[in-house]
Amino acid sequence: MCGIIGIVGQSDVAGQLYDGLTVLQHRGQDAAGIATAAGSKIRVHKGNGLVSDVFDEASMQLLHGNFGIGHCRYPTAGSAGCDEAQPFYVNSPYGIALAHNGNLINTDALRREVFEQDKRNVNTESDSEVLLNVFAHELDTQGELSPESVFKAIEGVHRRCVGGYAVTAVVLGFGMVAFRDTHGIRPLVLGKRVRDGRDEYAVASESVALDILGYERLRDVRPGEGIVVTADGTLHARACAEERAATPCIFEYVYFARPDSMMDDVSVHKARMRMGQKLGEKILRLRPDHDIDVVIPIPDTSRDAALEIANTLGVKYREGFIKNRYVGRTFIMPGQGERAKSVRRKLNAIPLEFRNRNVLLVDDSIVRGTTSQQIVQMARDAGARKVYLASAAPPVRHPNIYGIDMPSADELVAHGRTDDDVQALLGCDWLIYQDLADLEEAVSGPKHRIGAFDSSCFNGEYVTGVEPGYFERIRQARSDSAKQARRTI
Ligand SMILES: O=P(O)(O)OC[C@H]1O[C@H](OP(=O)(O)OP(=O)(O)O)[C@H](O)[C@@H]1O
Ligand SMILES: NC(=O)CC[C@H](N)C(=O)O
Ligand SMILES: [Mg+2]
């Protein structure tokens, strides 16, 4: 899941973009970049690494302009090389730079179409560069540059691109553009602040970026909607596709987003607490006479849910694993070897909290099983009598194709396995998963703010539909073994 941000201010925005990216870092740790527009130049600085690695004082000083965009990347297409870091730039028409969160599922067909019909070469394997060229071509076919011609171009993108996408772009001499796929799979929020009596606007993947920059959260960008903020700070917005209710990716609430973010008007923190409450109630239903002594979260993301499970069970909550704050998120690391090694480097047990106790470990999700398998063993080594494991999400049994890099079903520990099989594989004494209906209810909340979700990795139902043969193609291109083979060629 990448993080994106776009700002139109009244003075240079590079500093704000940098600060915004640092709080979106949890969405992508592989590469980062900023593009700003001033005079006759779009300036782009990007590279592999964390935001703090990619930028230094010298590079920041070159990023002039009162409007710009930023990106931190977690690759789901192409390679992890620095040529596929974002934003991407294209010189015609006008000069455009674009940053994309999500994943297109018709990239191959689009790439051919862009080359044969639009006469544009896409120079990398990135789906985001394809998306940029589709947008550029669609804008090129419009008349004079105006908010309306940009909206028409976004309509063209929606007609041609299939998949999940939240996008920010800058058009030289004009302003910032933002849009969200027609299902609203990927998140995008709009904010405003006033400086010296003049309006400044920002869009970002998560509202936490708006918070720390002092922007008021106005609303989420609607599915299919286009946003244009011209360089003078005037906001234009209109539907660029038939209006429909958003079906946001439920995995954002389970794992990706920061708990202090609001997404599609739902507090991620509250959603996670409700997940804990529901799972606690399920445990009580199935085992009213349970013998759990203590509930221990697997940090970081499961903490909110674990605390509510403990409250619901009336059992102590203890921090039994200490996280090394200098190791990043393991799930979004590119290869299985690195992920597996990182769990042990990242988490260490406090034996005192485990010795002679029946512990309930809680994780937000179990995907490849990399974390839970090692953690269950660590709990036993630390002296636990029995080790139970609860997952605040249902079993992940299907690939994600809209911006989370789990393309291959056979890498998922629950794929083709019963819950008992997974329990045996992970080595725990009892494994309990959240039910999907409970998860969806937990996220939409008592006010039913979200009617339906993209829950495809849990139920195999893909809101865009999927062409026959697609899953096999991405499995061949993007499975861990395919990536490993590419690295060794
Ligand atoms: O079953 P797996 O394939 O191991 O994936 C699931 C685990 O990965 C994530 O943690 P991560 O370390 O990425 O981040 P966190 O510190 O935010 O929990 C998630 O929170 C689970 O703990
Ligand atoms: N996770 C994402 O949003 C990835 C964006 C884009 N598909 C890339 O691979 O760079
Ligand atoms: Mg985790």
Short mmCIF file of C-alpha atoms and ligand atoms in Angstrom, two decimals:
data_model
loop_
_atom_site.label_atom_id
_atom_site.label_comp_id
_atom_site.label_asym_id
_atom_site.label_seq_id
_atom_site.Cartn_x
_atom_site.Cartn_y
_atom_site.Cartn_z
CA MET A 1 0.00 0.00 0.00
CA CYS A 2 1.63 3.25 -0.92
CA GLY A 3 1.12 6.62 0.67
CA ILE A 4 0.31 9.64 -1.48
CA ILE A 5 -0.06 13.33 -0.74
CA GLY A 6 -0.68 16.46 -2.81
CA ILE A 7 -0.70 20.10 -1.68
CA VAL A 8 -1.47 23.48 -3.20
CA GLY A 9 -0.16 26.18 -0.86
CA GLN A 10 0.62 29.84 -1.03
CA SER A 11 4.38 29.32 -0.72
CA ASP A 12 6.85 26.42 -1.25
CA VAL A 13 5.22 23.11 -0.25
CA ALA A 14 8.19 20.69 -0.32
CA GLY A 15 8.66 20.86 3.47
CA GLN A 16 5.00 20.05 4.08
CA LEU A 17 5.11 17.18 1.58
CA TYR A 18 8.14 15.75 3.35
CA ASP A 19 6.49 15.98 6.78
CA GLY A 20 3.29 14.46 5.38
CA LEU A 21 5.23 11.55 3.87
CA THR A 22 6.92 10.80 7.18
CA VAL A 23 3.52 10.04 8.75
CA LEU A 24 2.47 7.96 5.73
CA GLN A 25 5.69 5.95 5.95
CA HIS A 26 3.90 2.89 7.39
CA ARG A 27 2.18 2.51 3.97
CA GLY A 28 5.41 2.02 2.03
CA GLN A 29 9.03 1.64 3.11
CA ASP A 30 10.75 0.84 -0.19
CA ALA A 31 11.02 4.18 -1.98
CA ALA A 32 9.93 7.78 -1.66
CA GLY A 33 9.68 10.83 -3.88
CA ILE A 34 8.44 14.38 -4.21
CA ALA A 35 7.59 16.44 -7.32
CA THR A 36 6.95 20.17 -7.20
CA ALA A 37 6.03 22.60 -9.96
CA ALA A 38 7.35 26.13 -10.34
CA GLY A 39 7.71 28.33 -13.42
CA SER A 40 8.60 26.18 -16.41
CA LYS A 41 9.89 23.19 -14.43
CA ILE A 42 8.61 20.20 -12.56
CA ARG A 43 11.32 19.11 -10.16
CA VAL A 44 11.37 15.48 -9.07
CA HIS A 45 13.52 13.90 -6.41
CA LYS A 46 13.03 10.22 -5.63
CA GLY A 47 14.93 7.11 -4.64
CA ASN A 48 14.89 3.83 -2.74
CA GLY A 49 14.63 3.85 1.02
CA LEU A 50 12.69 5.54 3.78
CA VAL A 51 11.63 9.17 3.43
CA SER A 52 14.44 10.23 5.77
CA ASP A 53 17.00 8.34 3.63
CA VAL A 54 15.89 9.72 0.29
CA PHE A 55 15.91 13.44 1.06
CA ASP A 56 18.62 15.66 2.45
CA GLU A 57 18.90 19.41 2.76
CA ALA A 58 20.39 19.84 -0.71
CA SER A 59 17.66 17.85 -2.47
CA MET A 60 14.92 19.63 -0.53
CA GLN A 61 16.27 23.03 -1.49
CA LEU A 62 15.82 22.25 -5.18
CA LEU A 63 12.14 21.38 -4.77
CA HIS A 64 10.65 24.79 -5.45
CA GLY A 65 6.98 25.46 -6.03
CA ASN A 66 3.72 26.22 -4.29
CA PHE A 67 2.15 22.97 -5.47
CA GLY A 68 3.42 19.44 -5.47
CA ILE A 69 2.91 15.77 -4.69
CA GLY A 70 4.67 13.06 -2.69
CA HIS A 71 4.74 9.26 -2.60
CA CYS A 72 6.12 6.46 -0.44
CA ARG A 73 6.14 3.09 -2.13
CA TYR A 74 5.32 -0.52 -1.35
CA PRO A 75 5.66 -2.19 -4.78
CA THR A 76 2.82 -4.25 -6.20
CA ALA A 77 3.88 -4.17 -9.83
CA GLY A 78 7.15 -4.13 -11.75
CA SER A 79 10.34 -4.15 -9.73
CA ALA A 80 11.48 -2.49 -6.52
CA GLY A 81 14.18 -0.58 -8.47
CA CYS A 82 14.65 3.16 -8.07
CA ASP A 83 13.49 3.80 -11.66
CA GLU A 84 10.04 2.68 -10.50
CA ALA A 85 9.99 4.97 -7.47
CA GLN A 86 7.30 7.62 -7.76
CA PRO A 87 6.24 10.28 -8.74
CA PHE A 88 6.58 9.52 -12.46
CA TYR A 89 7.04 12.35 -14.93
CA VAL A 90 5.91 12.75 -18.53
CA ASN A 91 6.74 15.81 -20.60
CA SER A 92 3.69 15.93 -22.84
CA PRO A 93 1.18 17.48 -22.65
CA TYR A 94 2.25 20.45 -20.50
CA GLY A 95 4.50 18.45 -18.13
CA ILE A 96 2.79 16.13 -15.65
CA ALA A 97 4.02 14.23 -12.58
CA LEU A 98 1.86 11.59 -10.94
CA ALA A 99 1.80 9.48 -7.77
CA HIS A 100 -0.41 6.40 -7.46
CA ASN A 101 -1.57 4.18 -4.62
CA GLY A 102 -3.17 0.97 -5.77
CA ASN A 103 -2.80 -1.54 -8.54
CA LEU A 104 -4.24 -1.79 -12.05
CA ILE A 105 -5.35 -5.21 -13.21
CA ASN A 106 -5.46 -4.46 -16.94
CA THR A 107 -1.90 -3.10 -17.14
CA ASP A 108 -0.73 -5.41 -19.95
CA ALA A 109 -3.60 -4.54 -22.28
CA LEU A 110 -3.29 -0.84 -21.43
CA ARG A 111 0.44 -0.86 -22.03
CA ARG A 112 -0.12 -2.26 -25.56
CA GLU A 113 -2.94 0.19 -26.20
CA VAL A 114 -0.88 3.14 -24.96
CA PHE A 115 1.95 2.14 -27.30
CA GLU A 116 -0.04 1.18 -30.40
CA GLN A 117 -2.86 3.72 -30.29
CA ASP A 118 -1.55 6.59 -28.19
CA LYS A 119 2.06 6.30 -29.51
CA ARG A 120 3.52 6.50 -26.02
CA ASN A 121 6.30 4.35 -24.68
CA VAL A 122 6.10 3.26 -21.07
CA ASN A 123 9.70 2.83 -20.00
CA THR A 124 9.31 0.72 -16.85
CA GLU A 125 7.25 -2.26 -15.73
CA SER A 126 5.22 -0.04 -13.39
CA ASP A 127 1.43 0.07 -13.70
CA SER A 128 1.59 3.62 -12.34
CA GLU A 129 3.62 4.81 -15.33
CA VAL A 130 0.97 3.25 -17.58
CA LEU A 131 -1.73 5.10 -15.64
CA LEU A 132 0.18 8.38 -16.02
CA ASN A 133 0.40 7.89 -19.79
CA VAL A 134 -3.31 7.11 -20.05
CA PHE A 135 -4.10 10.31 -18.14
CA ALA A 136 -1.62 12.30 -20.26
CA HIS A 137 -3.11 11.00 -23.49
CA GLU A 138 -6.66 11.69 -22.36
CA LEU A 139 -5.66 15.25 -21.37
CA ASP A 140 -3.91 15.73 -24.69
CA THR A 141 -7.11 14.95 -26.59
CA GLN A 142 -8.99 17.75 -24.80
CA GLY A 143 -9.02 21.38 -25.86
CA GLU A 144 -7.55 24.16 -23.80
CA LEU A 145 -6.28 23.25 -20.31
CA SER A 146 -8.97 23.96 -17.72
CA PRO A 147 -10.57 22.18 -14.73
CA GLU A 148 -13.21 20.87 -17.15
CA SER A 149 -10.66 19.40 -19.58
CA VAL A 150 -8.92 17.71 -16.63
CA PHE A 151 -12.24 16.23 -15.48
CA LYS A 152 -12.81 14.91 -19.02
CA ALA A 153 -9.36 13.32 -18.93
CA ILE A 154 -10.18 11.67 -15.58
CA GLU A 155 -13.38 10.31 -17.16
CA GLY A 156 -11.14 8.77 -19.82
CA VAL A 157 -8.92 7.20 -17.16
CA HIS A 158 -11.96 5.68 -15.45
CA ARG A 159 -13.17 4.27 -18.78
CA ARG A 160 -9.84 2.64 -19.55
CA CYS A 161 -8.22 1.69 -16.23
CA VAL A 162 -9.43 -1.24 -14.15
CA GLY A 163 -8.28 -1.78 -10.57
CA GLY A 164 -7.66 0.16 -7.40
CA TYR A 165 -6.21 3.64 -7.67
CA ALA A 166 -5.98 6.80 -5.66
CA VAL A 167 -3.96 9.36 -7.58
CA THR A 168 -2.40 12.79 -7.12
CA ALA A 169 -0.76 14.64 -9.98
CA VAL A 170 0.63 18.06 -10.82
CA VAL A 171 0.15 19.68 -14.21
CA LEU A 172 2.79 22.33 -14.87
CA GLY A 173 1.52 25.91 -14.88
CA PHE A 174 -1.92 24.73 -13.83
CA GLY A 175 -2.26 23.03 -10.44
CA MET A 176 -2.88 19.77 -8.62
CA VAL A 177 -5.22 16.99 -9.70
CA ALA A 178 -6.51 14.10 -7.57
CA PHE A 179 -8.93 11.25 -8.18
CA ARG A 180 -10.06 7.96 -6.74
CA ASP A 181 -11.10 4.77 -8.56
CA THR A 182 -14.79 4.36 -9.30
CA HIS A 183 -15.26 1.82 -6.47
CA GLY A 184 -13.34 3.89 -3.93
CA ILE A 185 -11.14 0.89 -3.15
CA ARG A 186 -8.12 2.97 -2.23
CA PRO A 187 -8.49 5.83 0.26
CA LEU A 188 -8.07 9.56 -0.39
CA VAL A 189 -9.07 12.41 1.89
CA LEU A 190 -9.33 16.15 1.23
CA GLY A 191 -8.35 18.90 3.66
CA LYS A 192 -8.13 22.66 3.83
CA ARG A 193 -6.36 25.28 5.88
CA VAL A 194 -6.26 29.05 5.69
CA ARG A 195 -2.97 30.95 5.81
CA ASP A 196 -2.91 34.75 5.81
CA GLY A 197 -6.53 34.77 4.72
CA ARG A 198 -5.88 32.50 1.71
CA ASP A 199 -6.98 28.91 1.15
CA GLU A 200 -4.54 26.01 0.95
CA TYR A 201 -5.67 22.47 0.05
CA ALA A 202 -4.21 19.03 0.60
CA VAL A 203 -5.19 15.49 -0.35
CA ALA A 204 -3.64 12.43 1.28
CA SER A 205 -4.07 8.69 1.64
CA GLU A 206 -4.78 9.13 5.34
CA SER A 207 -6.12 11.98 7.43
CA VAL A 208 -3.16 11.70 9.82
CA ALA A 209 -1.10 13.59 7.23
CA LEU A 210 -3.66 16.41 7.24
CA ASP A 211 -3.67 16.48 11.06
CA ILE A 212 0.04 17.00 11.47
CA LEU A 213 0.13 19.70 8.78
CA GLY A 214 -2.75 21.63 10.32
CA TYR A 215 -5.36 20.96 7.59
CA GLU A 216 -8.97 20.48 8.54
CA ARG A 217 -10.38 17.22 7.16
CA LEU A 218 -13.17 18.30 4.82
CA ARG A 219 -14.27 14.95 3.43
CA ASP A 220 -13.18 11.81 1.61
CA VAL A 221 -12.82 12.04 -2.15
CA ARG A 222 -15.81 10.17 -3.56
CA PRO A 223 -15.46 7.09 -5.78
CA GLY A 224 -14.76 8.26 -9.32
CA GLU A 225 -14.62 11.91 -8.28
CA GLY A 226 -12.03 14.32 -9.69
CA ILE A 227 -10.47 17.13 -7.67
CA VAL A 228 -8.62 20.06 -9.22
CA VAL A 229 -6.94 22.77 -7.18
CA THR A 230 -5.50 25.44 -9.44
CA ALA A 231 -2.19 27.06 -8.54
CA ASP A 232 -3.97 30.10 -7.08
CA GLY A 233 -5.72 27.87 -4.52
CA THR A 234 -9.20 27.49 -6.10
CA LEU A 235 -10.91 24.15 -5.54
CA HIS A 236 -12.97 22.44 -8.26
CA ALA A 237 -14.59 19.03 -7.83
CA ARG A 238 -16.97 16.92 -9.89
CA ALA A 239 -18.07 13.33 -10.42
CA CYS A 240 -16.10 11.84 -13.32
CA ALA A 241 -17.95 8.51 -13.39
CA GLU A 242 -21.42 7.30 -12.61
CA GLU A 243 -21.88 7.84 -8.87
CA ARG A 244 -21.87 4.75 -6.69
CA ALA A 245 -21.26 4.02 -3.03
CA ALA A 246 -17.66 3.30 -2.05
CA THR A 247 -16.55 -0.28 -1.46
CA PRO A 248 -13.28 0.48 0.33
CA CYS A 249 -10.61 -2.13 0.95
CA ILE A 250 -11.33 -3.61 4.35
CA PHE A 251 -7.68 -4.52 4.86
CA GLU A 252 -6.90 -0.81 5.33
CA TYR A 253 -8.83 -0.97 8.60
CA VAL A 254 -7.41 -4.33 9.61
CA TYR A 255 -3.73 -3.55 9.04
CA PHE A 256 -2.61 -0.80 6.73
CA ALA A 257 -3.88 2.46 8.12
CA ARG A 258 -2.67 4.22 11.22
CA PRO A 259 -5.19 4.01 14.07
CA ASP A 260 -5.32 7.81 14.35
CA SER A 261 -6.65 8.11 10.77
CA MET A 262 -10.25 8.58 9.69
CA MET A 263 -11.09 6.72 6.49
CA ASP A 264 -14.38 7.05 4.66
CA ASP A 265 -15.62 8.72 7.85
CA VAL A 266 -14.71 5.76 10.05
CA SER A 267 -12.12 5.98 12.84
CA VAL A 268 -9.58 3.20 12.27
CA HIS A 269 -8.92 3.07 16.00
CA LYS A 270 -12.58 2.58 16.83
CA ALA A 271 -12.98 -0.01 14.07
CA ARG A 272 -10.10 -2.01 15.57
CA MET A 273 -11.57 -1.74 19.06
CA ARG A 274 -14.90 -3.06 17.75
CA MET A 275 -13.02 -5.93 16.05
CA GLY A 276 -11.61 -6.83 19.47
CA GLN A 277 -14.97 -6.62 21.15
CA LYS A 278 -16.61 -8.88 18.56
CA LEU A 279 -13.83 -11.41 18.70
CA GLY A 280 -13.94 -11.38 22.51
CA GLU A 281 -17.67 -12.12 22.33
CA LYS A 282 -17.02 -15.00 19.91
CA ILE A 283 -14.43 -16.48 22.29
CA LEU A 284 -16.95 -16.29 25.14
CA ARG A 285 -19.60 -17.95 22.97
CA LEU A 286 -17.33 -20.82 21.93
CA ARG A 287 -15.54 -21.27 25.25
CA PRO A 288 -17.55 -19.81 28.11
CA ASP A 289 -15.26 -21.68 30.54
CA HIS A 290 -12.01 -20.62 28.90
CA ASP A 291 -8.82 -20.77 30.94
CA ILE A 292 -7.05 -17.74 29.43
CA ASP A 293 -4.88 -16.01 32.05
CA VAL A 294 -3.61 -13.12 30.00
CA VAL A 295 -4.13 -11.42 26.62
CA ILE A 296 -0.91 -10.37 24.85
CA PRO A 297 -0.86 -8.35 21.61
CA ILE A 298 1.61 -8.94 18.79
CA PRO A 299 2.73 -5.35 18.32
CA ASP A 300 2.07 -2.97 16.76
CA THR A 301 -1.13 -3.14 14.83
CA SER A 302 -3.09 -5.63 16.96
CA ARG A 303 -2.93 -3.56 20.17
CA ASP A 304 -6.33 -1.86 19.86
CA ALA A 305 -8.12 -5.14 19.19
CA ALA A 306 -6.20 -7.06 21.88
CA LEU A 307 -7.08 -4.55 24.59
CA GLU A 308 -10.79 -4.84 23.78
CA ILE A 309 -10.62 -8.64 23.73
CA ALA A 310 -9.10 -8.51 27.22
CA ASN A 311 -11.80 -6.10 28.42
CA THR A 312 -14.55 -8.27 26.95
CA LEU A 313 -13.14 -11.44 28.53
CA GLY A 314 -12.41 -9.69 31.80
CA VAL A 315 -8.80 -10.92 31.61
CA LYS A 316 -5.53 -8.99 32.12
CA TYR A 317 -3.92 -7.28 29.11
CA ARG A 318 -0.13 -7.35 29.12
CA GLU A 319 2.57 -6.15 26.73
CA GLY A 320 4.59 -9.36 26.58
CA PHE A 321 6.52 -8.63 23.38
CA ILE A 322 8.80 -5.65 23.02
CA LYS A 323 9.16 -4.27 19.55
CA ASN A 324 12.45 -2.95 18.24
CA ARG A 325 11.36 0.44 16.97
CA TYR A 326 14.15 0.54 14.41
CA VAL A 327 12.82 -2.40 12.40
CA GLY A 328 10.05 -1.57 9.93
CA ARG A 329 6.83 -3.41 9.23
CA THR A 330 7.63 -6.96 8.21
CA PHE A 331 4.56 -7.71 6.11
CA ILE A 332 5.40 -5.04 3.54
CA MET A 333 8.99 -6.19 3.08
CA PRO A 334 9.65 -7.48 -0.43
CA GLY A 335 10.90 -11.06 0.11
CA GLN A 336 9.97 -13.95 2.39
CA GLY A 337 13.57 -14.43 3.62
CA GLU A 338 13.76 -10.85 4.81
CA ARG A 339 10.27 -11.01 6.36
CA ALA A 340 11.06 -14.18 8.31
CA LYS A 341 14.37 -12.84 9.64
CA SER A 342 12.80 -9.56 10.63
CA VAL A 343 10.20 -11.03 12.98
CA ARG A 344 12.88 -12.25 15.40
CA ARG A 345 14.90 -9.05 15.10
CA LYS A 346 11.75 -7.05 15.69
CA LEU A 347 10.03 -8.79 18.60
CA ASN A 348 11.39 -10.16 21.86
CA ALA A 349 9.41 -11.74 24.72
CA ILE A 350 9.37 -10.74 28.40
CA PRO A 351 9.35 -14.25 30.01
CA LEU A 352 7.69 -12.93 33.18
CA GLU A 353 4.45 -12.41 31.29
CA PHE A 354 4.41 -15.94 29.85
CA ARG A 355 5.79 -18.26 32.50
CA ASN A 356 3.22 -20.87 33.59
CA ARG A 357 0.35 -18.95 32.05
CA ASN A 358 -2.25 -19.76 29.42
CA VAL A 359 -1.74 -16.87 27.03
CA LEU A 360 -4.00 -15.58 24.29
CA LEU A 361 -1.84 -13.94 21.62
CA VAL A 362 -3.68 -11.53 19.37
CA ASP A 363 -2.72 -10.43 15.88
CA ASP A 364 -4.67 -8.19 13.52
CA SER A 365 -4.33 -10.72 10.71
CA ILE A 366 -2.53 -13.90 9.76
CA VAL A 367 -1.46 -13.73 6.13
CA ARG A 368 1.58 -15.84 5.29
CA GLY A 369 1.85 -16.97 8.91
CA THR A 370 5.42 -15.65 9.09
CA THR A 371 4.81 -13.69 12.27
CA SER A 372 2.48 -16.02 14.14
CA GLN A 373 4.51 -19.17 13.58
CA GLN A 374 7.58 -17.60 15.19
CA ILE A 375 5.65 -15.81 17.90
CA VAL A 376 3.87 -18.96 19.08
CA GLN A 377 7.25 -20.65 19.46
CA MET A 378 8.66 -17.61 21.28
CA ALA A 379 5.73 -17.72 23.70
CA ARG A 380 6.43 -21.40 24.41
CA ASP A 381 10.16 -20.74 24.82
CA ALA A 382 9.26 -18.01 27.29
CA GLY A 383 7.48 -20.58 29.44
CA ALA A 384 3.80 -20.32 28.46
CA ARG A 385 1.70 -23.30 29.53
CA LYS A 386 -0.80 -23.03 26.68
CA VAL A 387 -0.61 -20.72 23.67
CA TYR A 388 -3.87 -19.62 22.06
CA LEU A 389 -3.91 -17.36 19.04
CA ALA A 390 -6.67 -14.99 17.92
CA SER A 391 -6.81 -13.14 14.61
CA ALA A 392 -8.90 -9.94 14.45
CA ALA A 393 -9.48 -10.70 10.75
CA PRO A 394 -10.84 -13.86 9.09
CA PRO A 395 -8.47 -16.28 7.32
CA VAL A 396 -6.81 -14.66 4.30
CA ARG A 397 -7.41 -17.20 1.54
CA HIS A 398 -7.39 -15.19 -1.71
CA PRO A 399 -4.88 -12.94 -3.47
CA ASN A 400 -5.18 -9.18 -3.25
CA ILE A 401 -4.99 -7.43 -6.59
CA TYR A 402 -5.75 -3.81 -5.71
CA GLY A 403 -2.55 -2.64 -4.03
CA ILE A 404 -1.51 -5.22 -1.44
CA ASP A 405 1.30 -7.46 -2.56
CA MET A 406 -0.17 -10.89 -1.93
CA PRO A 407 -0.56 -12.09 -5.50
CA SER A 408 -0.18 -15.79 -4.99
CA ALA A 409 -2.79 -17.82 -3.11
CA ASP A 410 -0.39 -20.63 -2.29
CA GLU A 411 1.77 -18.25 -0.20
CA LEU A 412 -1.18 -17.64 2.13
CA VAL A 413 -1.07 -19.95 5.11
CA ALA A 414 -4.88 -20.42 5.18
CA HIS A 415 -5.27 -21.08 1.44
CA GLY A 416 -6.56 -24.59 0.87
CA ARG A 417 -6.34 -25.36 4.60
CA THR A 418 -8.95 -25.75 7.30
CA ASP A 419 -8.64 -23.77 10.52
CA ASP A 420 -7.45 -26.98 12.22
CA ASP A 421 -4.72 -27.42 9.60
CA VAL A 422 -3.54 -23.85 10.14
CA GLN A 423 -3.63 -24.31 13.91
CA ALA A 424 -1.41 -27.37 13.57
CA LEU A 425 0.96 -25.58 11.21
CA LEU A 426 1.32 -22.57 13.49
CA GLY A 427 1.77 -24.86 16.47
CA CYS A 428 -0.76 -23.23 18.79
CA ASP A 429 -3.21 -24.92 21.18
CA TRP A 430 -6.24 -23.09 19.80
CA LEU A 431 -6.64 -20.76 16.82
CA ILE A 432 -9.63 -18.50 16.55
CA TYR A 433 -10.46 -16.21 13.63
CA GLN A 434 -12.91 -13.32 13.38
CA ASP A 435 -15.97 -13.99 11.21
CA LEU A 436 -16.19 -11.82 8.08
CA ALA A 437 -19.69 -10.52 8.93
CA ASP A 438 -18.37 -9.40 12.33
CA LEU A 439 -15.35 -7.72 10.76
CA GLU A 440 -17.52 -5.83 8.27
CA GLU A 441 -19.87 -4.77 11.05
CA ALA A 442 -16.96 -3.70 13.22
CA VAL A 443 -15.66 -1.41 10.48
CA SER A 444 -18.96 0.07 9.31
CA GLY A 445 -19.85 0.71 12.96
CA PRO A 446 -23.19 1.32 14.66
CA LYS A 447 -24.00 4.11 12.18
CA HIS A 448 -23.40 1.79 9.18
CA ARG A 449 -21.22 4.39 7.52
CA ILE A 450 -19.95 1.96 4.89
CA GLY A 451 -22.49 -0.26 3.12
CA ALA A 452 -20.14 -2.73 1.46
CA PHE A 453 -16.43 -3.45 1.26
CA ASP A 454 -13.82 -4.91 -0.97
CA SER A 455 -13.21 -7.95 1.25
CA SER A 456 -11.75 -9.97 -1.62
CA CYS A 457 -8.77 -11.42 0.25
CA PHE A 458 -11.26 -13.00 2.67
CA ASN A 459 -14.13 -14.00 0.38
CA GLY A 460 -12.65 -14.10 -3.13
CA GLU A 461 -15.21 -11.60 -4.47
CA TYR A 462 -13.54 -8.90 -6.54
CA VAL A 463 -15.54 -5.70 -7.01
CA THR A 464 -14.07 -4.97 -10.47
CA GLY A 465 -14.48 -8.49 -11.81
CA VAL A 466 -11.35 -10.32 -12.99
CA GLU A 467 -10.46 -11.64 -16.45
CA PRO A 468 -9.84 -15.38 -16.80
CA GLY A 469 -6.15 -16.21 -16.52
CA TYR A 470 -5.28 -13.08 -14.54
CA PHE A 471 -4.49 -14.81 -11.26
CA GLU A 472 -2.18 -17.30 -12.94
CA ARG A 473 -0.36 -14.45 -14.74
CA ILE A 474 0.27 -12.47 -11.56
CA ARG A 475 1.25 -15.61 -9.70
CA GLN A 476 3.91 -16.28 -12.32
CA ALA A 477 5.08 -12.69 -12.35
CA ARG A 478 4.93 -11.71 -8.69
CA SER A 479 5.06 -14.71 -6.35
CA ASP A 480 7.96 -14.70 -3.90
CA SER A 481 9.66 -17.45 -5.89
CA ALA A 482 9.29 -15.48 -9.14
CA LYS A 483 10.79 -12.40 -7.49
CA GLN A 484 13.61 -14.50 -6.06
CA ALA A 485 14.32 -16.04 -9.48
CA ARG A 486 14.48 -12.55 -11.05
CA ARG A 487 17.00 -11.46 -8.45
CA THR A 488 19.24 -14.42 -9.16
CA ILE A 489 19.20 -14.16 -12.97
O1 LIG B 1 1.04 -13.57 8.73
P1 LIG B 1 2.06 -12.60 8.26
O2 LIG B 1 2.45 -12.84 6.83
O3 LIG B 1 3.24 -12.53 9.18
O4 LIG B 1 1.39 -11.16 8.21
C1 LIG B 1 0.63 -10.59 9.22
C2 LIG B 1 1.50 -9.83 10.20
O5 LIG B 1 2.22 -8.76 9.51
C3 LIG B 1 1.80 -7.52 10.02
O6 LIG B 1 2.73 -7.00 10.96
P2 LIG B 1 3.92 -6.00 10.61
O7 LIG B 1 5.16 -6.47 11.26
O8 LIG B 1 4.00 -5.79 9.13
O9 LIG B 1 3.49 -4.56 11.18
P3 LIG B 1 2.96 -4.02 12.58
O10 LIG B 1 4.17 -3.72 13.45
O11 LIG B 1 2.22 -2.77 12.20
O12 LIG B 1 2.07 -5.00 13.23
C4 LIG B 1 0.48 -7.76 10.69
O13 LIG B 1 0.25 -6.81 11.71
C5 LIG B 1 0.66 -9.15 11.25
O14 LIG B 1 1.38 -9.10 12.46
N1 LIG B 2 1.05 -0.38 -3.09
C1 LIG B 2 0.86 0.48 -4.04
O1 LIG B 2 0.02 1.36 -3.94
C2 LIG B 2 1.70 0.29 -5.27
C3 LIG B 2 1.57 1.32 -6.38
C4 LIG B 2 2.09 0.78 -7.71
N2 LIG B 2 1.26 -0.29 -8.19
C5 LIG B 2 3.54 0.33 -7.57
O2 LIG B 2 3.83 -0.82 -7.58
O3 LIG B 2 4.40 1.14 -7.43
MG MG B 3 1.93 -7.08 13.04
#
